[in-house]
Coordinates of C-alpha atoms in Angstrom, one line a residue:
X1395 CA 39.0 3.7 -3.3
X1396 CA 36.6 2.8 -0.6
X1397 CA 35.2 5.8 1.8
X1398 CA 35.5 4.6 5.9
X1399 CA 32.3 4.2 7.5
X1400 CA 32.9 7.4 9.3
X1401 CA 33.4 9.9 6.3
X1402 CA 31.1 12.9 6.7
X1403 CA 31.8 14.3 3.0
X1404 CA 30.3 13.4 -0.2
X1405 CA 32.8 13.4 -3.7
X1406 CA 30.8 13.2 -6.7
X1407 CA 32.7 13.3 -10.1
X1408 CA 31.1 15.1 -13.3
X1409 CA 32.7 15.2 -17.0
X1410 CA 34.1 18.5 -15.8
X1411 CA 34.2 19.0 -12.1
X1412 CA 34.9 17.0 -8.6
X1413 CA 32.3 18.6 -6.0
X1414 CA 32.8 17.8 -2.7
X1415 CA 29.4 18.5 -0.8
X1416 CA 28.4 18.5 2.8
X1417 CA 26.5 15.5 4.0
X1418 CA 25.3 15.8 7.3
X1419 CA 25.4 20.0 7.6
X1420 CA 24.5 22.9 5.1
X1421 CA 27.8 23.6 2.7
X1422 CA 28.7 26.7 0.2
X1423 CA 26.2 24.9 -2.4
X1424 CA 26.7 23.5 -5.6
X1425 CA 24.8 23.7 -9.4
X1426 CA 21.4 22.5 -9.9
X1427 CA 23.4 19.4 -12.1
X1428 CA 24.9 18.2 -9.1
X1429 CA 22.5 18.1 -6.6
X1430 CA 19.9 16.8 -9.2
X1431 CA 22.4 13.6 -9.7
X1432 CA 23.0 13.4 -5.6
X1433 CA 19.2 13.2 -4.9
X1434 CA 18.2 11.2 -8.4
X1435 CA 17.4 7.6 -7.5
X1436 CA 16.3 4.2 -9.8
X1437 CA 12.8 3.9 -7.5
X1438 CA 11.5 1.4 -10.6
X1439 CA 14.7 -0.9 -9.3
X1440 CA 12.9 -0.6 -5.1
X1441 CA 11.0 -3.6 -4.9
X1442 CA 10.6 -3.3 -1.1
X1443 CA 8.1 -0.1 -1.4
X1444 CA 4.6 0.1 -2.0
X1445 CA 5.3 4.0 -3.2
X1446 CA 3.6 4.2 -6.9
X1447 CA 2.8 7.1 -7.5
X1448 CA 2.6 7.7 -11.6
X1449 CA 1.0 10.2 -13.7
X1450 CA 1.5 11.5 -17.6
X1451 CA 3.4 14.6 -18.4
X1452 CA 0.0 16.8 -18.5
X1453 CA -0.2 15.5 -14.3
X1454 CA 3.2 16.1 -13.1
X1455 CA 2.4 19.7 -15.0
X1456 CA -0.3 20.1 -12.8
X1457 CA 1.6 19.3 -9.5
X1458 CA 5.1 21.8 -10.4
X1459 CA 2.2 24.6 -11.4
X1460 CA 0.1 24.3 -8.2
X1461 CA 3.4 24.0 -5.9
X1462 CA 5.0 26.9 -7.5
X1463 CA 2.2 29.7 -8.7
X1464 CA 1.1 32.3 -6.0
X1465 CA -1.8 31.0 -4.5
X1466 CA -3.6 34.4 -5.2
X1467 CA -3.0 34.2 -8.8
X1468 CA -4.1 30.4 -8.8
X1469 CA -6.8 30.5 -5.7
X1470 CA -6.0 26.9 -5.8
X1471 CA -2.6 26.3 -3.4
X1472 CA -4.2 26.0 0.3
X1473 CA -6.6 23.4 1.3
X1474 CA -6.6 25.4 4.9
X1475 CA -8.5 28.3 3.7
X1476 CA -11.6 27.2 2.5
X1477 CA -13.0 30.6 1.7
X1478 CA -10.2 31.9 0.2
X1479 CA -9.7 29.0 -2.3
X1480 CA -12.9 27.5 -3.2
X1481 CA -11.9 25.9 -6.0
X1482 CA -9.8 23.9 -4.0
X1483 CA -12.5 22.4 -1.7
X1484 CA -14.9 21.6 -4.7
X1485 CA -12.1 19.5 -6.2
X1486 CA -11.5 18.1 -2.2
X1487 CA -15.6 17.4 -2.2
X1488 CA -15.6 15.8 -5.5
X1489 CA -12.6 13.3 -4.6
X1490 CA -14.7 12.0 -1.0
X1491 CA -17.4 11.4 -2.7
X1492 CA -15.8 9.5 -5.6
X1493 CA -13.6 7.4 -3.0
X1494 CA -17.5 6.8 -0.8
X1495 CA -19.4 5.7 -4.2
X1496 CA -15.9 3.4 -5.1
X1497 CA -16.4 2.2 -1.6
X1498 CA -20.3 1.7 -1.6
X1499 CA -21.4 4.1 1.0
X1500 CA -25.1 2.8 1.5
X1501 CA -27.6 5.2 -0.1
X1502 CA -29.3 7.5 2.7
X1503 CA -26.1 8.1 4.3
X1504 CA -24.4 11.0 4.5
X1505 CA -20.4 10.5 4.0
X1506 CA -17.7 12.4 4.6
X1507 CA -13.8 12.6 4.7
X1508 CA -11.0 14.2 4.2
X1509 CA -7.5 14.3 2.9
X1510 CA -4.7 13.5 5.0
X1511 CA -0.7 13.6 4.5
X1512 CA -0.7 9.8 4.0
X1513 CA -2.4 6.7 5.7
X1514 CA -0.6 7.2 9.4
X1515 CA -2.3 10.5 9.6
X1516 CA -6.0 8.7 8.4
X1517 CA -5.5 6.2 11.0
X1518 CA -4.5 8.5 13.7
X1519 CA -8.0 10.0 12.7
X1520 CA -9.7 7.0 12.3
X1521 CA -9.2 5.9 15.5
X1522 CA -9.5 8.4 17.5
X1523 CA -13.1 8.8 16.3
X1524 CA -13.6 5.2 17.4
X1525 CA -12.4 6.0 20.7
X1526 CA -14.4 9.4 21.2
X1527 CA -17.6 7.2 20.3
X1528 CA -16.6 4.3 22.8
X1529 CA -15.9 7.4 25.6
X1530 CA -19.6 9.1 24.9
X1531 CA -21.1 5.8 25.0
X1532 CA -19.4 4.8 28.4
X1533 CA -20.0 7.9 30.0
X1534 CA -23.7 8.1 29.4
X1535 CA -23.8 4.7 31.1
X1536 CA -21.5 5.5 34.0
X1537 CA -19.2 3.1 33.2
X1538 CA -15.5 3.4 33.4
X1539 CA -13.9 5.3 30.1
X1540 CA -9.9 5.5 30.9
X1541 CA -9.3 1.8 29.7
X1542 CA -9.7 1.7 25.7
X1543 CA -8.6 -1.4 23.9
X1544 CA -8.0 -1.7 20.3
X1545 CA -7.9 -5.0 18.2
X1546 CA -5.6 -6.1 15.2
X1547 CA -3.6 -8.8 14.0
X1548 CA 0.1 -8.8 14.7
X1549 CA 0.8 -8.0 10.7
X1550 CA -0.4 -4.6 11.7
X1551 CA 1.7 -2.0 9.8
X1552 CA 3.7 0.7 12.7
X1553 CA 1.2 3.0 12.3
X1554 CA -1.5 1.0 13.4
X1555 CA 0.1 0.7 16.5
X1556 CA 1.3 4.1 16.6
X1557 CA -2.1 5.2 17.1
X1558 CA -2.3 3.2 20.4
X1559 CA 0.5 4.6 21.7
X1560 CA 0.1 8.0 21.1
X1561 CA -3.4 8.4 22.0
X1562 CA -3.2 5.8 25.0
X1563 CA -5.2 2.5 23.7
X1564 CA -4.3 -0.2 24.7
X1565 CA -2.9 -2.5 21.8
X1566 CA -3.9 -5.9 21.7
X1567 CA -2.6 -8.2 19.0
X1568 CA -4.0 -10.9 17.2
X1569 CA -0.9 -13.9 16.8
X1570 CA -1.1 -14.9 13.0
X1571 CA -0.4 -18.3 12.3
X1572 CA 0.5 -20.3 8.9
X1573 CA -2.5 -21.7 8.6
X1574 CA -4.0 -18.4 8.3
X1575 CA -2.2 -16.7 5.8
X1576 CA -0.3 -14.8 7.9
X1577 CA -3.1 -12.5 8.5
X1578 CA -5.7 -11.9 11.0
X1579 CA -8.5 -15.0 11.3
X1580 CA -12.1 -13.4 12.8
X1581 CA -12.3 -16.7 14.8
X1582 CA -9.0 -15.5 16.8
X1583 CA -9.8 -11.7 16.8
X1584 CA -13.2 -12.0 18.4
X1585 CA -11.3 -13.7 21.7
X1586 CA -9.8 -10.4 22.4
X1587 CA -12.6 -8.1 22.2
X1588 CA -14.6 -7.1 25.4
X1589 CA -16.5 -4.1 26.7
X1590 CA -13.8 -1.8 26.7
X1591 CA -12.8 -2.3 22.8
X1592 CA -13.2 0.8 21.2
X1593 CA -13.1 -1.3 17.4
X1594 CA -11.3 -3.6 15.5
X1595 CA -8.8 -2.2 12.7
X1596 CA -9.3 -4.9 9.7
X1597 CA -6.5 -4.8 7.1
X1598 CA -7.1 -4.9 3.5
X1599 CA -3.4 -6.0 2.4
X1600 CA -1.0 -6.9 4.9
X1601 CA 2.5 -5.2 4.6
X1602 CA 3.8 -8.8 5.0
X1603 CA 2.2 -11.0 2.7
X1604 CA -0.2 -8.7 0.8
X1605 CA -3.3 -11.1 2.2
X1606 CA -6.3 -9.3 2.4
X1607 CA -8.5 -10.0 6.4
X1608 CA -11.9 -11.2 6.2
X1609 CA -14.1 -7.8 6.9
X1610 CA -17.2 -9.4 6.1
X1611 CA -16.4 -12.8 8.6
X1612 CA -15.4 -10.5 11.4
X1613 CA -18.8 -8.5 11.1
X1614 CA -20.6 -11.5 11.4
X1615 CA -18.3 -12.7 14.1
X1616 CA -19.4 -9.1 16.0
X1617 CA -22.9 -9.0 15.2
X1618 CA -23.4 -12.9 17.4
X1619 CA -21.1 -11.6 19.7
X1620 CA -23.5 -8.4 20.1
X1621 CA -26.9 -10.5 20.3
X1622 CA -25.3 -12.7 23.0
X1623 CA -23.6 -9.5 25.0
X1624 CA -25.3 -6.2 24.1
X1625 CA -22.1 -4.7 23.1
X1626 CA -21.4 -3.2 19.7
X1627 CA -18.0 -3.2 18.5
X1628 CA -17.4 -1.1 15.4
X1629 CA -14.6 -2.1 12.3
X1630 CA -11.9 0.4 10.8
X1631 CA -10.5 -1.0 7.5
X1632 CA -6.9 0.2 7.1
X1633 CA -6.9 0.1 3.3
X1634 CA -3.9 1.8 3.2
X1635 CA -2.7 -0.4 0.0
X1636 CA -5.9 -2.8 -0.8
X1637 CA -8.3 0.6 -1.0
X1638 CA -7.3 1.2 -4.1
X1639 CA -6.9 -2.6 -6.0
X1640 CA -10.2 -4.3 -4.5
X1641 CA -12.8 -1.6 -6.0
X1642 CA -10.9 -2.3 -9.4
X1643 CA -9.7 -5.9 -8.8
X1644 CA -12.3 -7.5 -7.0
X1645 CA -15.7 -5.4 -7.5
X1646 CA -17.5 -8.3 -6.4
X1647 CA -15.8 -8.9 -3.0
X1648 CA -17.2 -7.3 0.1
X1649 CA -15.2 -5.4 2.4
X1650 CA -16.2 -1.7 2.4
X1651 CA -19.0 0.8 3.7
X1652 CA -21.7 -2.1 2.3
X1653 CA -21.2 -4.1 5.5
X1654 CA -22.8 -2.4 8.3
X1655 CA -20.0 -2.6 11.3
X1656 CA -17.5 -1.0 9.1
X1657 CA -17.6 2.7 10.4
X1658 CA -13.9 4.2 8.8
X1659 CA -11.4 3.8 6.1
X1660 CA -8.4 5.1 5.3
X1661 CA -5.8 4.4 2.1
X1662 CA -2.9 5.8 1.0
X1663 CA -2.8 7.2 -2.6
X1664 CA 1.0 7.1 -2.9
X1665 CA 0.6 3.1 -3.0
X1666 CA -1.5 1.8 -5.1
X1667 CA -4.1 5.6 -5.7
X1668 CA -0.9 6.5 -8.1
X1669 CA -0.6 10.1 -6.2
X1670 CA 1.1 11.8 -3.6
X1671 CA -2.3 12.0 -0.6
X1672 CA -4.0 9.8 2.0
X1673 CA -7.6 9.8 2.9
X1674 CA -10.2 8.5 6.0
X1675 CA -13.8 8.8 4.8
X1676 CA -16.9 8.1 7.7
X1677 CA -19.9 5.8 6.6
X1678 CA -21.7 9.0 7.7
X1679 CA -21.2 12.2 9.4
X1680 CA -22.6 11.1 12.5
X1681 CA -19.5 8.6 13.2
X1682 CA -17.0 11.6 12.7
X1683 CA -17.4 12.7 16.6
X1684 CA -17.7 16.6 17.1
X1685 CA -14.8 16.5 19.8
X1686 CA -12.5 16.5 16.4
X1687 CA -14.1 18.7 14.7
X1688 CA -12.8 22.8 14.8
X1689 CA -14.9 25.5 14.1
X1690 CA -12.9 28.6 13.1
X1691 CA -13.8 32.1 12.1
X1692 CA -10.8 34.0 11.7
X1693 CA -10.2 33.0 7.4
X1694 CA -12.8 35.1 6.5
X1695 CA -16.1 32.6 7.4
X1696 CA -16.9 30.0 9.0
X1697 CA -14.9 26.6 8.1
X1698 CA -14.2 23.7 9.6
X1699 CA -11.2 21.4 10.3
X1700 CA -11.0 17.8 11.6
X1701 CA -7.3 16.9 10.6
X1702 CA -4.0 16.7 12.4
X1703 CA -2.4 18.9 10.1
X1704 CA -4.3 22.5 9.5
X1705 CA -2.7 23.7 6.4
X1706 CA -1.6 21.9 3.6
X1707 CA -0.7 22.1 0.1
X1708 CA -3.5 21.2 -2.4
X1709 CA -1.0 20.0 -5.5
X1710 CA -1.2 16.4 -4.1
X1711 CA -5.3 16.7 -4.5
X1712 CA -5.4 18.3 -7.9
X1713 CA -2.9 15.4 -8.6
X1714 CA -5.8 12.5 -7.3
X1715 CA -8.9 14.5 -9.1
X1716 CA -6.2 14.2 -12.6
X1717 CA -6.1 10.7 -12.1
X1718 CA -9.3 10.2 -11.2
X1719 CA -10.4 11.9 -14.4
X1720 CA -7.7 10.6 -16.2
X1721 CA -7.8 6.8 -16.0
X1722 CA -11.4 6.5 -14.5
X1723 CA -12.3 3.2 -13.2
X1724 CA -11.3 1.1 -16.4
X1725 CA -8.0 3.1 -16.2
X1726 CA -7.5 2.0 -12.8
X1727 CA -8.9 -1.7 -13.5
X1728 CA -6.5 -2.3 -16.0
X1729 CA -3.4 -0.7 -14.0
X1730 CA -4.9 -3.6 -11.1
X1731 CA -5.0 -6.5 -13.4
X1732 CA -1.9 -5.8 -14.8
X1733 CA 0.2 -5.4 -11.7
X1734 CA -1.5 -8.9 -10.4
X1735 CA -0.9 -10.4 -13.9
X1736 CA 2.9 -9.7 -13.0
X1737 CA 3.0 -10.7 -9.3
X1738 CA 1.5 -14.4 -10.9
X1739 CA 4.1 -14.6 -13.1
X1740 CA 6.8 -13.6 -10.8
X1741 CA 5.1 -16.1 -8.0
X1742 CA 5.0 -19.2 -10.7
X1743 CA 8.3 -19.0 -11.7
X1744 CA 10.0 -18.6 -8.6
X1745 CA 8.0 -21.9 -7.2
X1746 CA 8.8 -23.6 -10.6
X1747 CA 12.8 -23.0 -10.0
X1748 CA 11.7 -25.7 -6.4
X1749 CA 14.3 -23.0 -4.8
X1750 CA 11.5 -21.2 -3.1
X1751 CA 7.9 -21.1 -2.1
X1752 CA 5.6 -18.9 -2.1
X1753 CA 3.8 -17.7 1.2
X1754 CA 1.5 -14.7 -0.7
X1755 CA -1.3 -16.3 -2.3
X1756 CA -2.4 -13.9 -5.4
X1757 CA -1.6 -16.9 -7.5
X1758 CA -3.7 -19.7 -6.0
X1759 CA -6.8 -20.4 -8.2
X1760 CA -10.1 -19.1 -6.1
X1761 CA -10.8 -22.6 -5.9
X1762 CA -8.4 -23.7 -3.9
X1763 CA -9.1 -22.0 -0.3
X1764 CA -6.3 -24.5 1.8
X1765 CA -5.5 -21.8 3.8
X1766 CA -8.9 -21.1 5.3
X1767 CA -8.4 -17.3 5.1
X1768 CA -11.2 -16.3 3.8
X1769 CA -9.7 -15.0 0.7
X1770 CA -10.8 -16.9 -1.7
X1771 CA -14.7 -17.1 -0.9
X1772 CA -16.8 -17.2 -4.2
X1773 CA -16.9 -14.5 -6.7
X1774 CA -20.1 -13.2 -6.7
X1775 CA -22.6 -13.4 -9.4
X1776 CA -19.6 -15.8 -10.9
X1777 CA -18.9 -19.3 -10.8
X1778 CA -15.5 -20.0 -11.7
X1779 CA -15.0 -23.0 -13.6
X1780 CA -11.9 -22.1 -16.0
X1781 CA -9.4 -20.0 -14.5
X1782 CA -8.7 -17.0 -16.9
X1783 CA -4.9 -16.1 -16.5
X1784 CA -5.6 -12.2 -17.1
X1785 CA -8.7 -12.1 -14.4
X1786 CA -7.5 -11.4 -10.6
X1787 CA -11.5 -12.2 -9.7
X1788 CA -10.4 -16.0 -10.7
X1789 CA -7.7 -16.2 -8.2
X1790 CA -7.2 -15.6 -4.1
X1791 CA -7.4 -11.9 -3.4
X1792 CA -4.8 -9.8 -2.2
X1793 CA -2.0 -7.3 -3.1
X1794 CA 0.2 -7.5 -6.2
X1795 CA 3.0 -8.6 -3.5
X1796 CA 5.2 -11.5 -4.0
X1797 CA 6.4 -12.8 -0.7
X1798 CA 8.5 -15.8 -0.8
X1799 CA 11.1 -18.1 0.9
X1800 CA 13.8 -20.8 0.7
X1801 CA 11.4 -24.1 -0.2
X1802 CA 11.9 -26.8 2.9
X1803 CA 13.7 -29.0 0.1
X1804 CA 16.2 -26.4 -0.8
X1805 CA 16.8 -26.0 3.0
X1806 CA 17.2 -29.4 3.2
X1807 CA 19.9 -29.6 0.2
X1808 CA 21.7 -26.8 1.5
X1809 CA 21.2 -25.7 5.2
X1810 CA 24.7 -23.7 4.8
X1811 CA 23.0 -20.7 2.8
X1812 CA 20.9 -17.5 4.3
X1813 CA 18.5 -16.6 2.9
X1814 CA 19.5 -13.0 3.9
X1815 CA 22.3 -13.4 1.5
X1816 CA 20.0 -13.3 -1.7
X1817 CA 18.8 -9.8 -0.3
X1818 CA 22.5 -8.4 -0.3
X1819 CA 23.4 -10.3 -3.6
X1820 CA 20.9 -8.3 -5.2
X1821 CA 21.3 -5.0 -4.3
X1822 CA 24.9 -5.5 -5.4
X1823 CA 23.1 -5.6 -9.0
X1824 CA 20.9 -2.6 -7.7
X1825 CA 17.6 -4.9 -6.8
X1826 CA 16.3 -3.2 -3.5
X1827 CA 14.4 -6.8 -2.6
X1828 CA 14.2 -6.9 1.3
X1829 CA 14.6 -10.1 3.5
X1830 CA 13.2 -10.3 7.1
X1831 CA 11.2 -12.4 9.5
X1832 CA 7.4 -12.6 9.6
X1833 CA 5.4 -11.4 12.9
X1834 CA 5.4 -12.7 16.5
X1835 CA 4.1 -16.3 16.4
X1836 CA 5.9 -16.7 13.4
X1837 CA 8.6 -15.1 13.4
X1838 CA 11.0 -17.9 12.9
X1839 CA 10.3 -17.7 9.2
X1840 CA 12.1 -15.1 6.8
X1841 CA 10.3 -13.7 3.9
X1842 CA 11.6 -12.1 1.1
X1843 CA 9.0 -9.8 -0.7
X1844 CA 8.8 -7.8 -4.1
X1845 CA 5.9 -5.4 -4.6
X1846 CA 4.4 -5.3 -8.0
X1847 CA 3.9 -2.1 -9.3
X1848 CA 2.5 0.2 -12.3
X1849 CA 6.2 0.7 -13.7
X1850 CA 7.4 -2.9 -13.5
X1851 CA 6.5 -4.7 -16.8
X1852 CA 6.9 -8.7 -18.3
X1853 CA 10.4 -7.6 -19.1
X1854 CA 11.6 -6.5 -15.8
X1855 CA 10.2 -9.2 -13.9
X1856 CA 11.8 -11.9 -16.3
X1857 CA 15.3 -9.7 -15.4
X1858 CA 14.4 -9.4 -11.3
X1859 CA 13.6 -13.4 -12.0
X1860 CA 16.7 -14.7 -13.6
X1861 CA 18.6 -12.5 -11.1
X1862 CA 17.3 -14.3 -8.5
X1863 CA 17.8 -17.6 -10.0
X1864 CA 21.5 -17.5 -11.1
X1865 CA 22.3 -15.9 -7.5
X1866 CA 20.6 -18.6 -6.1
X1867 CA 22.3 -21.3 -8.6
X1868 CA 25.6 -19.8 -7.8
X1869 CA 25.3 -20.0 -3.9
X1870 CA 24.4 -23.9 -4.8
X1871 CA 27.5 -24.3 -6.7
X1872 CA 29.9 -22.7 -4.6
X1873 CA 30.0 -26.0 -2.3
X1874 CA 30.7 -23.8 0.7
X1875 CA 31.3 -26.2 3.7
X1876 CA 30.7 -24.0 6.6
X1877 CA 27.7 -21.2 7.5
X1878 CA 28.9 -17.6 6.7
X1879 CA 28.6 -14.6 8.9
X1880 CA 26.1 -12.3 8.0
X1881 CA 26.1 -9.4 6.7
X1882 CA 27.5 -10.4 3.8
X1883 CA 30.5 -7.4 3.9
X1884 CA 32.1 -9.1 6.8
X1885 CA 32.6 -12.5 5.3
X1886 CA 36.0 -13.9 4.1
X1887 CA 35.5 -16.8 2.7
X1888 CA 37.3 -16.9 -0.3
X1889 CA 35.3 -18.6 -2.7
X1890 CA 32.3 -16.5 -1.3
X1891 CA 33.8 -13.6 -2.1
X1892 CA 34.5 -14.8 -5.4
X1893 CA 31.3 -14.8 -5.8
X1894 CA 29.9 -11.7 -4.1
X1895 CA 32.7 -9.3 -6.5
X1896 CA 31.3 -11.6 -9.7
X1897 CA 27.7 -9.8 -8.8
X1898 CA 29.4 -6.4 -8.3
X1899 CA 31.2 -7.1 -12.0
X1900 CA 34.6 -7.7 -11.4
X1901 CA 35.8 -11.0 -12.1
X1902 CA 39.3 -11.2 -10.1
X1903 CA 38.9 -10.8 -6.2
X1904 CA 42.7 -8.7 -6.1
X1905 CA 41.7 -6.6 -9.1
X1906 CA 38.8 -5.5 -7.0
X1907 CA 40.4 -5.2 -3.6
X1908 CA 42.7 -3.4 -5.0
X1909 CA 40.7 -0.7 -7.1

């Protein structure tokens, strides 16, 4: 039995019981068994998240403990009232200045930060601290301050440009180009700048491709632009993803607080931080402008608040401090190397099969820089001369991301199949692998992408691998004369069918149609 497109009811069948629970509208209830299985998931099987949060039994203790205790018993549930729960903002304080030494805040400076609910809420932050600077600085010239521009590459994740909409910026966009990697080139960047950009957001990981942006090339590109024009135009690094794998990946590479125009960062630790928080940390205080900061008296002393949200629970920064503690730096080194051991493996057999091609570039020897991104400048203190399979720092940098396409030869062999139809094939064998076009400028090419994370090991990836193959292999073999119409559900071509009920495990189309 199939349910219509338009049924508003849920049936789900135990050993003992049929429940029929309300979907869309609060219902009589049902046991804690049932909605347990309704909400439980396979997120190991999700291949088009960047989510990884992971933590041993003693962490997710931790977290139910701190969610469910009363915060008087505890003093350790409320980040909002500092005086109340000072344990809390000892373990906050430790955590910033952790994430500043990981990110090499210069000596002499005085950093600071905060926790956010994720990275949309640190860039919302981020940014509008570049844009209260740009506004002092204009008005103590007399110059015009109701035109703020923002630059970054058209990769940008939403809530890059989120920001500019919501706090009135204008958004310009950076075309990426093949050539590039698919990510923001300085050398293009720089033509969009002018007196009125507030900063540049630099991405460390593109959602896209996983490529990390050059931070250090567009510095250099700002500081000639400065000596020739006066004007100085600060850098925000969304490191929403990479904040978290270049420290630990790449501790030679530059990209952080050690270069002098980067101002801001913000990362996510739900991606690659392993925990359930986001966080924005300033070089130094002085770049956190006082117009978002609050000063508040009515908790019992004086406190302070420069977030977007006031109160918020502190299980998901106990859960970072565990981690932190927990795995260290070596802890999260190996998790790193590991993940990008995969994504190599994963990237060499797919281009191996001569079905696809690989546009992410994790697996490229550091050697080989063809692309001109800027990723694979030298490792430093290193000179690479044998490439050592387990050591990112010998290969291009970037996320553990595996973006790939149809090769040009396979299109060639077999213009008749879309690539859209591997993504559907898949999740018929519960792969969540997604398929869709790259930014403006090149948006005529579709990617499909699988993110790498802690919980996928060699054996998963050979499974997600020969998945991909034999789907492949038997779209080649079906010999289907005419294009199909996507999405796949509508089609009725027989012997497509044929094969689209083989993924799903039946073997006889009327068996199927008729269960």
């Amino acid at each position: 039995m199939f349910l219509s497109r338009g049924e508003r009811r849920i049936i789900l069948t135990t050993n003992t019981l049929t429940t029929n629970v309300g979907s869309f509208k609060m219902d009589k209830g049902t046991s804690a068994t049932v909605a347990y299985q309704l909400l439980d998931g396979s997120p190991s099987l999700n291949f088009a998240s960047f989510v990884h949060t992971w933590m041993p039994e003693e962490g997710l203790k931790l977290v139910v403990e701190n969610i469910s205790k009363v915060a008087h018993a505890l003093q350790m549930c409320c980040i909002a009232d500092q005086d109340e729960y000072p344990a809390t903002m000892r373990v906050h304080g430790r955590a910033v200045s952790m994430l500043a030494d990981l990110w090499k805040v210069p000596k002499g400076n005085k950093a600071i930060g905060t926790a956010t609910g994720g990275s949309s809420e640190a860039i919302m932050l981020g940014g509008l601290a570049l844009k209260k600077a740009w506004q002092e600085r204009r008005k103590a010239a007399g110059k015009d301050h109701y035109h703020p521009n923002i630059v970054m590459g058209a990769n940008a994740q939403v809530a890059l440009e989120k920001f500019a909409r919501y706090f009135d910026v204008e958004c310009r966009l950076v075309p990426v180009t093949k050539e590039g990697g698919y990510v923001m080139q300085p050398k293009d960047a720089i033509k969009y700048v002018d007196e009125n950009t507030i900063g540049i957001f630099v991405i460390l990981g593109s959602t896209y491709t996983g490529g990390f942006e050059d931070v250090q090339g567009m510095s250099d590109l700002l500081d000639e632009y400065e000596a020739r024009t006066g004007i100085s135009i600060p850098i925000h690094v969304d490191a929403a993803s990479g904040g978290f794998i270049a420290p630990f990946a790449y501790p030679g590479y530059k990209w952080g607080f050690d270069i002098s125009r980067v101002h801001s960062i913000n990362t996510s630790g739900h991606k690659f931080g392993l925990t359930f928080v986001g966080w924005v940390l300033w070089k130094d205080e002085s770049l956190l402008h006082k117009d978002l900061i609050f000063e508040l008296h009515y908790l019992g002393s004086t406190e302070y608040s420069y977030t977007l949200n006031f109160s918020r629970p502190s299980a998901p920064i106990l859960a970072q401090m565990f981690n932190f503690l927990h795995l260290g730096f070596e802890g999260y080194r190996r998790i790193a190397q590991a993940d990008l051991t995969n994504a190599r493996m994963l990237s060499r057999a797919l281009e191996k099969s001569t079905y696809y091609t690989c546009v992410s570039n994790i697996h490229i020897p550091l050697a080989d820089d063809s692309n001109g991104t800027g990723a694979g400048r030298e490792v430093v203190g290193k000179t690479p001369r044998v490439v050592d399979e387990d050591q990112a720092e010998y290969y291009q940098r970037g996320l553990p991301v595996v973006a790939f396409r149809f090769s040009d030869k396979f299109k060639r062999e077999y213009p008749h199949i879309q690539q859209a139809w591997i993504q559907n094939l898949l999740r018929a064998k519960q792969w969540i692998v997604p398929n869709y076009n790259l930014p403006p400028n090149e948006e005529k090419t579709e990617i499909l992408r699988i993110v790498v994370r802690e919980s996928m090991n060699a054996d998963l990836i050979e499974r997600v691998t020969l998945d991909i193959l034999n789907i492949t292999e038997q779209l080649k073999g079906a010999q289907l004369t005419d294009p199909l119409p996507s999405p796949l559900h509508s089609s009725t071509d027989p012997i497509f069918e044929k094969i689209w009920y083989w993924h799903l495990g039946f073997d006889n189309v009327d068996r199927m149609r008729d269960e």
